[in-house]
mmCIF file with all atom_site columns, C-alpha atoms in Angstrom:
data_model
loop_
_atom_site.group_PDB
_atom_site.id
_atom_site.type_symbol
_atom_site.label_atom_id
_atom_site.label_alt_id
_atom_site.label_comp_id
_atom_site.label_asym_id
_atom_site.label_entity_id
_atom_site.label_seq_id
_atom_site.pdbx_PDB_ins_code
_atom_site.Cartn_x
_atom_site.Cartn_y
_atom_site.Cartn_z
_atom_site.occupancy
_atom_site.B_iso_or_equiv
_atom_site.pdbx_formal_charge
_atom_site.auth_seq_id
_atom_site.auth_comp_id
_atom_site.auth_asym_id
_atom_site.auth_atom_id
_atom_site.pdbx_PDB_model_num
ATOM 1   C CA . MET A 1 1   ? 8.007   -15.951 -11.313 1.00 43.00 ? 1   MET A CA 1
ATOM 2   C CA . LEU A 1 2   ? 8.816   -16.556 -7.691  1.00 46.00 ? 2   LEU A CA 1
ATOM 3   C CA . GLY A 1 3   ? 8.864   -13.971 -4.962  1.00 52.00 ? 3   GLY A CA 1
ATOM 4   C CA . TRP A 1 4   ? 7.796   -13.448 -1.413  1.00 53.00 ? 4   TRP A CA 1
ATOM 5   C CA . LYS A 1 5   ? 5.026   -11.538 0.237   1.00 54.00 ? 5   LYS A CA 1
ATOM 6   C CA . CYS A 1 6   ? 4.163   -10.421 3.729   1.00 57.00 ? 6   CYS A CA 1
ATOM 7   C CA . ASN A 1 7   ? 1.932   -13.042 5.259   1.00 57.00 ? 7   ASN A CA 1
ATOM 8   C CA . LYS A 1 8   ? 1.423   -12.082 8.885   1.00 62.00 ? 8   LYS A CA 1
ATOM 9   C CA . ASN A 1 9   ? 2.630   -9.572  11.447  1.00 67.00 ? 9   ASN A CA 1
ATOM 10  C CA . ILE A 1 10  ? 3.266   -11.391 14.720  1.00 67.00 ? 10  ILE A CA 1
ATOM 11  C CA . GLN A 1 11  ? 3.549   -9.607  18.057  1.00 71.00 ? 11  GLN A CA 1
ATOM 12  C CA . VAL A 1 12  ? 6.241   -11.247 20.189  1.00 72.00 ? 12  VAL A CA 1
ATOM 13  C CA . ASN A 1 13  ? 5.836   -8.852  23.113  1.00 79.00 ? 13  ASN A CA 1
ATOM 14  C CA . ALA A 1 14  ? 4.927   -5.201  23.694  1.00 80.00 ? 14  ALA A CA 1
ATOM 15  C CA . GLU A 1 15  ? 8.100   -3.996  21.972  1.00 78.00 ? 15  GLU A CA 1
ATOM 16  C CA . ILE A 1 16  ? 8.898   -6.631  19.360  1.00 76.00 ? 16  ILE A CA 1
ATOM 17  C CA . HIS A 1 17  ? 6.929   -7.483  16.227  1.00 70.00 ? 17  HIS A CA 1
ATOM 18  C CA . LEU A 1 18  ? 8.033   -10.020 13.637  1.00 69.00 ? 18  LEU A CA 1
ATOM 19  C CA . THR A 1 19  ? 6.799   -10.053 10.088  1.00 68.00 ? 19  THR A CA 1
ATOM 20  C CA . LYS A 1 20  ? 6.386   -13.474 8.517   1.00 61.00 ? 20  LYS A CA 1
ATOM 21  C CA . TYR A 1 21  ? 6.895   -13.807 4.776   1.00 61.00 ? 21  TYR A CA 1
ATOM 22  C CA . CYS A 1 22  ? 6.031   -16.624 2.441   1.00 58.00 ? 22  CYS A CA 1
ATOM 23  C CA . ILE A 1 23  ? 7.373   -17.603 -0.940  1.00 54.00 ? 23  ILE A CA 1
ATOM 24  C CA . SER A 1 24  ? 4.837   -17.347 -3.713  1.00 54.00 ? 24  SER A CA 1
ATOM 25  C CA . SER A 1 25  ? 4.633   -17.408 -7.463  1.00 52.00 ? 25  SER A CA 1
ATOM 26  C CA . TRP A 1 26  ? 2.925   -14.848 -9.618  1.00 54.00 ? 26  TRP A CA 1
ATOM 27  C CA . MET A 1 27  ? 2.011   -14.115 -13.178 1.00 54.00 ? 27  MET A CA 1
ATOM 28  C CA . ASP A 1 28  ? 4.524   -11.641 -14.538 1.00 55.00 ? 28  ASP A CA 1
ATOM 29  C CA . GLU A 1 29  ? 3.893   -8.534  -16.608 1.00 55.00 ? 29  GLU A CA 1
ATOM 30  C CA . SER A 1 30  ? 6.379   -9.388  -19.341 1.00 57.00 ? 30  SER A CA 1
ATOM 31  C CA . GLY A 1 31  ? 5.711   -10.738 -22.780 1.00 60.00 ? 31  GLY A CA 1
ATOM 32  C CA . GLY A 1 32  ? 4.179   -14.099 -23.504 1.00 61.00 ? 32  GLY A CA 1
ATOM 33  C CA . SER A 1 33  ? 0.699   -15.252 -24.248 1.00 66.00 ? 33  SER A CA 1
ATOM 34  C CA . GLN A 1 34  ? -2.114  -15.150 -21.728 1.00 67.00 ? 34  GLN A CA 1
ATOM 35  C CA . GLN A 1 35  ? -2.215  -18.949 -21.902 1.00 67.00 ? 35  GLN A CA 1
ATOM 36  C CA . GLN A 1 36  ? 1.464   -19.169 -20.912 1.00 65.00 ? 36  GLN A CA 1
ATOM 37  C CA . LYS A 1 37  ? 0.891   -16.785 -18.013 1.00 65.00 ? 37  LYS A CA 1
ATOM 38  C CA . GLU A 1 38  ? -2.093  -18.780 -16.729 1.00 70.00 ? 38  GLU A CA 1
ATOM 39  C CA . LYS A 1 39  ? -0.411  -22.155 -17.195 1.00 69.00 ? 39  LYS A CA 1
ATOM 40  C CA . TYR A 1 40  ? -0.065  -22.952 -13.482 1.00 66.00 ? 40  TYR A CA 1
ATOM 41  C CA . MET A 1 41  ? -3.222  -21.271 -12.174 1.00 74.00 ? 41  MET A CA 1
ATOM 42  C CA . SER A 1 42  ? -5.712  -24.072 -12.718 1.00 79.00 ? 42  SER A CA 1
ATOM 43  C CA . LEU A 1 43  ? -7.474  -25.096 -9.486  1.00 83.00 ? 43  LEU A CA 1
ATOM 44  C CA . GLN A 1 44  ? -5.034  -23.068 -7.349  1.00 81.00 ? 44  GLN A CA 1
ATOM 45  C CA . ASP A 1 45  ? -5.533  -20.608 -4.491  1.00 85.00 ? 45  ASP A CA 1
ATOM 46  C CA . ILE A 1 46  ? -4.504  -17.214 -5.866  1.00 83.00 ? 46  ILE A CA 1
ATOM 47  C CA . ASP A 1 47  ? -3.305  -14.257 -3.772  1.00 81.00 ? 47  ASP A CA 1
ATOM 48  C CA . LEU A 1 48  ? -3.063  -10.772 -5.200  1.00 80.00 ? 48  LEU A CA 1
ATOM 49  C CA . ILE A 1 49  ? 0.281   -9.130  -4.587  1.00 76.00 ? 49  ILE A CA 1
ATOM 50  C CA . ARG A 1 50  ? 0.191   -5.536  -3.434  1.00 77.00 ? 50  ARG A CA 1
ATOM 51  C CA . TYR A 1 51  ? 3.917   -4.819  -3.113  1.00 78.00 ? 51  TYR A CA 1
ATOM 52  C CA . VAL A 1 52  ? 7.027   -6.208  -4.775  1.00 76.00 ? 52  VAL A CA 1
ATOM 53  C CA . PHE A 1 53  ? 10.391  -5.350  -3.257  1.00 77.00 ? 53  PHE A CA 1
ATOM 54  C CA . ALA A 1 54  ? 13.850  -5.444  -4.844  1.00 78.00 ? 54  ALA A CA 1
ATOM 55  C CA . PHE A 1 55  ? 16.932  -5.727  -2.636  1.00 78.00 ? 55  PHE A CA 1
ATOM 56  C CA . ASP A 1 56  ? 20.627  -5.343  -3.396  1.00 79.00 ? 56  ASP A CA 1
ATOM 57  C CA . LYS A 1 57  ? 23.293  -7.880  -2.413  1.00 79.00 ? 57  LYS A CA 1
ATOM 58  C CA . ASN A 1 58  ? 23.458  -6.333  1.085   1.00 80.00 ? 58  ASN A CA 1
ATOM 59  C CA . SER A 1 59  ? 19.712  -6.815  1.582   1.00 78.00 ? 59  SER A CA 1
ATOM 60  C CA . ASP A 1 60  ? 19.046  -3.084  1.376   1.00 81.00 ? 60  ASP A CA 1
ATOM 61  C CA . LEU A 1 61  ? 15.775  -2.107  -0.266  1.00 81.00 ? 61  LEU A CA 1
ATOM 62  C CA . ILE A 1 62  ? 16.472  -0.581  -3.666  1.00 83.00 ? 62  ILE A CA 1
ATOM 63  C CA . ARG A 1 63  ? 12.977  -0.542  -5.144  1.00 82.00 ? 63  ARG A CA 1
ATOM 64  C CA . LYS A 1 64  ? 9.397   -1.002  -3.999  1.00 82.00 ? 64  LYS A CA 1
ATOM 65  C CA . LYS A 1 65  ? 6.600   -1.380  -6.519  1.00 81.00 ? 65  LYS A CA 1
ATOM 66  C CA . GLU A 1 66  ? 2.959   -1.095  -5.516  1.00 82.00 ? 66  GLU A CA 1
ATOM 67  C CA . TYR A 1 67  ? 0.190   -2.681  -7.539  1.00 81.00 ? 67  TYR A CA 1
ATOM 68  C CA . LYS A 1 68  ? -3.173  -0.931  -7.496  1.00 85.00 ? 68  LYS A CA 1
ATOM 69  C CA . TYR A 1 69  ? -6.155  -2.616  -9.105  1.00 88.00 ? 69  TYR A CA 1
ATOM 70  C CA . SER A 1 70  ? -8.854  -0.642  -10.917 1.00 92.00 ? 70  SER A CA 1
ATOM 71  C CA . ILE A 1 71  ? -12.426 -1.901  -11.207 1.00 94.00 ? 71  ILE A CA 1
ATOM 72  C CA . GLN A 1 72  ? -11.603 -3.170  -14.715 1.00 94.00 ? 72  GLN A CA 1
ATOM 73  C CA . ASP A 1 73  ? -8.480  -4.918  -13.381 1.00 91.00 ? 73  ASP A CA 1
ATOM 74  C CA . LYS A 1 74  ? -10.585 -6.600  -10.690 1.00 94.00 ? 74  LYS A CA 1
ATOM 75  C CA . GLU A 1 75  ? -13.117 -7.780  -13.264 1.00 95.00 ? 75  GLU A CA 1
ATOM 76  C CA . ASP A 1 76  ? -10.315 -9.135  -15.470 1.00 92.00 ? 76  ASP A CA 1
ATOM 77  C CA . ILE A 1 77  ? -8.799  -10.935 -12.469 1.00 91.00 ? 77  ILE A CA 1
ATOM 78  C CA . LEU A 1 78  ? -12.160 -12.524 -11.653 1.00 95.00 ? 78  LEU A CA 1
ATOM 79  C CA . ARG A 1 79  ? -12.585 -13.702 -15.251 1.00 94.00 ? 79  ARG A CA 1
ATOM 80  C CA . ILE A 1 80  ? -9.132  -15.316 -15.097 1.00 91.00 ? 80  ILE A CA 1
ATOM 81  C CA . ILE A 1 81  ? -10.082 -16.959 -11.796 1.00 93.00 ? 81  ILE A CA 1
ATOM 82  C CA . GLU A 1 82  ? -13.316 -18.235 -13.385 1.00 96.00 ? 82  GLU A CA 1
ATOM 83  C CA . ARG A 1 83  ? -11.552 -19.530 -16.508 1.00 92.00 ? 83  ARG A CA 1
ATOM 84  C CA . ASN A 1 84  ? -8.992  -21.444 -14.431 1.00 91.00 ? 84  ASN A CA 1
ATOM 85  C CA . LYS A 1 85  ? -11.431 -22.677 -11.766 1.00 93.00 ? 85  LYS A CA 1
ATOM 86  C CA . ALA A 1 86  ? -9.128  -21.090 -9.202  1.00 92.00 ? 86  ALA A CA 1
ATOM 87  C CA . ASN A 1 87  ? -9.913  -19.611 -5.787  1.00 93.00 ? 87  ASN A CA 1
ATOM 88  C CA . LEU A 1 88  ? -9.141  -15.929 -5.205  1.00 92.00 ? 88  LEU A CA 1
ATOM 89  C CA . LEU A 1 89  ? -7.921  -15.190 -1.687  1.00 89.00 ? 89  LEU A CA 1
ATOM 90  C CA . VAL A 1 90  ? -8.606  -11.618 -0.588  1.00 89.00 ? 90  VAL A CA 1
ATOM 91  C CA . ASP A 1 91  ? -8.616  -9.960  2.804   1.00 86.00 ? 91  ASP A CA 1
ATOM 92  C CA . SER A 1 92  ? -11.835 -8.938  4.529   1.00 86.00 ? 92  SER A CA 1
ATOM 93  C CA . ASN A 1 93  ? -11.233 -5.256  3.700   1.00 86.00 ? 93  ASN A CA 1
ATOM 94  C CA . ASN A 1 94  ? -11.397 -5.934  -0.039  1.00 87.00 ? 94  ASN A CA 1
ATOM 95  C CA . ASP A 1 95  ? -13.515 -9.040  -0.530  1.00 90.00 ? 95  ASP A CA 1
ATOM 96  C CA . ARG A 1 96  ? -16.764 -7.072  -0.792  1.00 94.00 ? 96  ARG A CA 1
ATOM 97  C CA . PHE A 1 97  ? -15.469 -5.271  -3.909  1.00 95.00 ? 97  PHE A CA 1
ATOM 98  C CA . TYR A 1 98  ? -14.626 -8.527  -5.678  1.00 96.00 ? 98  TYR A CA 1
ATOM 99  C CA . ILE A 1 99  ? -17.838 -10.226 -4.554  1.00 97.00 ? 99  ILE A CA 1
ATOM 100 C CA . GLY A 1 100 ? -19.879 -7.248  -5.802  1.00 97.00 ? 100 GLY A CA 1
ATOM 101 C CA . ILE A 1 101 ? -18.204 -7.336  -9.208  1.00 97.00 ? 101 ILE A CA 1
ATOM 102 C CA . ALA A 1 102 ? -18.648 -11.115 -9.468  1.00 98.00 ? 102 ALA A CA 1
ATOM 103 C CA . LYS A 1 103 ? -22.376 -10.815 -8.727  1.00 97.00 ? 103 LYS A CA 1
ATOM 104 C CA . ASP A 1 104 ? -22.965 -7.727  -10.907 1.00 97.00 ? 104 ASP A CA 1
ATOM 105 C CA . LYS A 1 105 ? -21.122 -9.164  -13.915 1.00 97.00 ? 105 LYS A CA 1
ATOM 106 C CA . ALA A 1 106 ? -22.327 -12.768 -13.404 1.00 97.00 ? 106 ALA A CA 1
ATOM 107 C CA . ILE A 1 107 ? -18.770 -14.064 -13.128 1.00 97.00 ? 107 ILE A CA 1
ATOM 108 C CA . HIS A 1 108 ? -18.939 -17.594 -11.721 1.00 97.00 ? 108 HIS A CA 1
ATOM 109 C CA . CYS A 1 109 ? -15.785 -17.697 -9.646  1.00 96.00 ? 109 CYS A CA 1
ATOM 110 C CA . LYS A 1 110 ? -14.617 -18.739 -6.217  1.00 96.00 ? 110 LYS A CA 1
ATOM 111 C CA . ILE A 1 111 ? -13.597 -16.047 -3.702  1.00 95.00 ? 111 ILE A CA 1
ATOM 112 C CA . ASN A 1 112 ? -12.207 -17.114 -0.326  1.00 94.00 ? 112 ASN A CA 1
ATOM 113 C CA . GLY A 1 113 ? -13.584 -20.609 -0.887  1.00 94.00 ? 113 GLY A CA 1
ATOM 114 C CA . VAL A 1 114 ? -17.143 -19.471 -1.700  1.00 96.00 ? 114 VAL A CA 1
ATOM 115 C CA . GLN A 1 115 ? -18.534 -20.024 -5.202  1.00 96.00 ? 115 GLN A CA 1
ATOM 116 C CA . TYR A 1 116 ? -20.356 -17.013 -6.715  1.00 93.00 ? 116 TYR A CA 1
#
């Protein structure tokens, strides 16, 4: 699936801030095999999406979905990253959680360009 995510908040001046978005693809939650969902992940940089927004034809927000990841979800994500030789990109507020799980569970994966 294709979508967009907030990439960076840019301060233009003291009163104006712009939010930059980028187009990204993600593995959807719908049916299909795990292999089909991971088809394009091999050797890629992978971002985790926190929010998905739905807009109507007038660009008004009609739905906002937040994804929260449990410890088990994080471990599963790291195993997918390992299996696909991908690189998980996480912000500095959350990288320690993923790094800790990778080390504790001996998951040989790449996080922010560093192999664990």
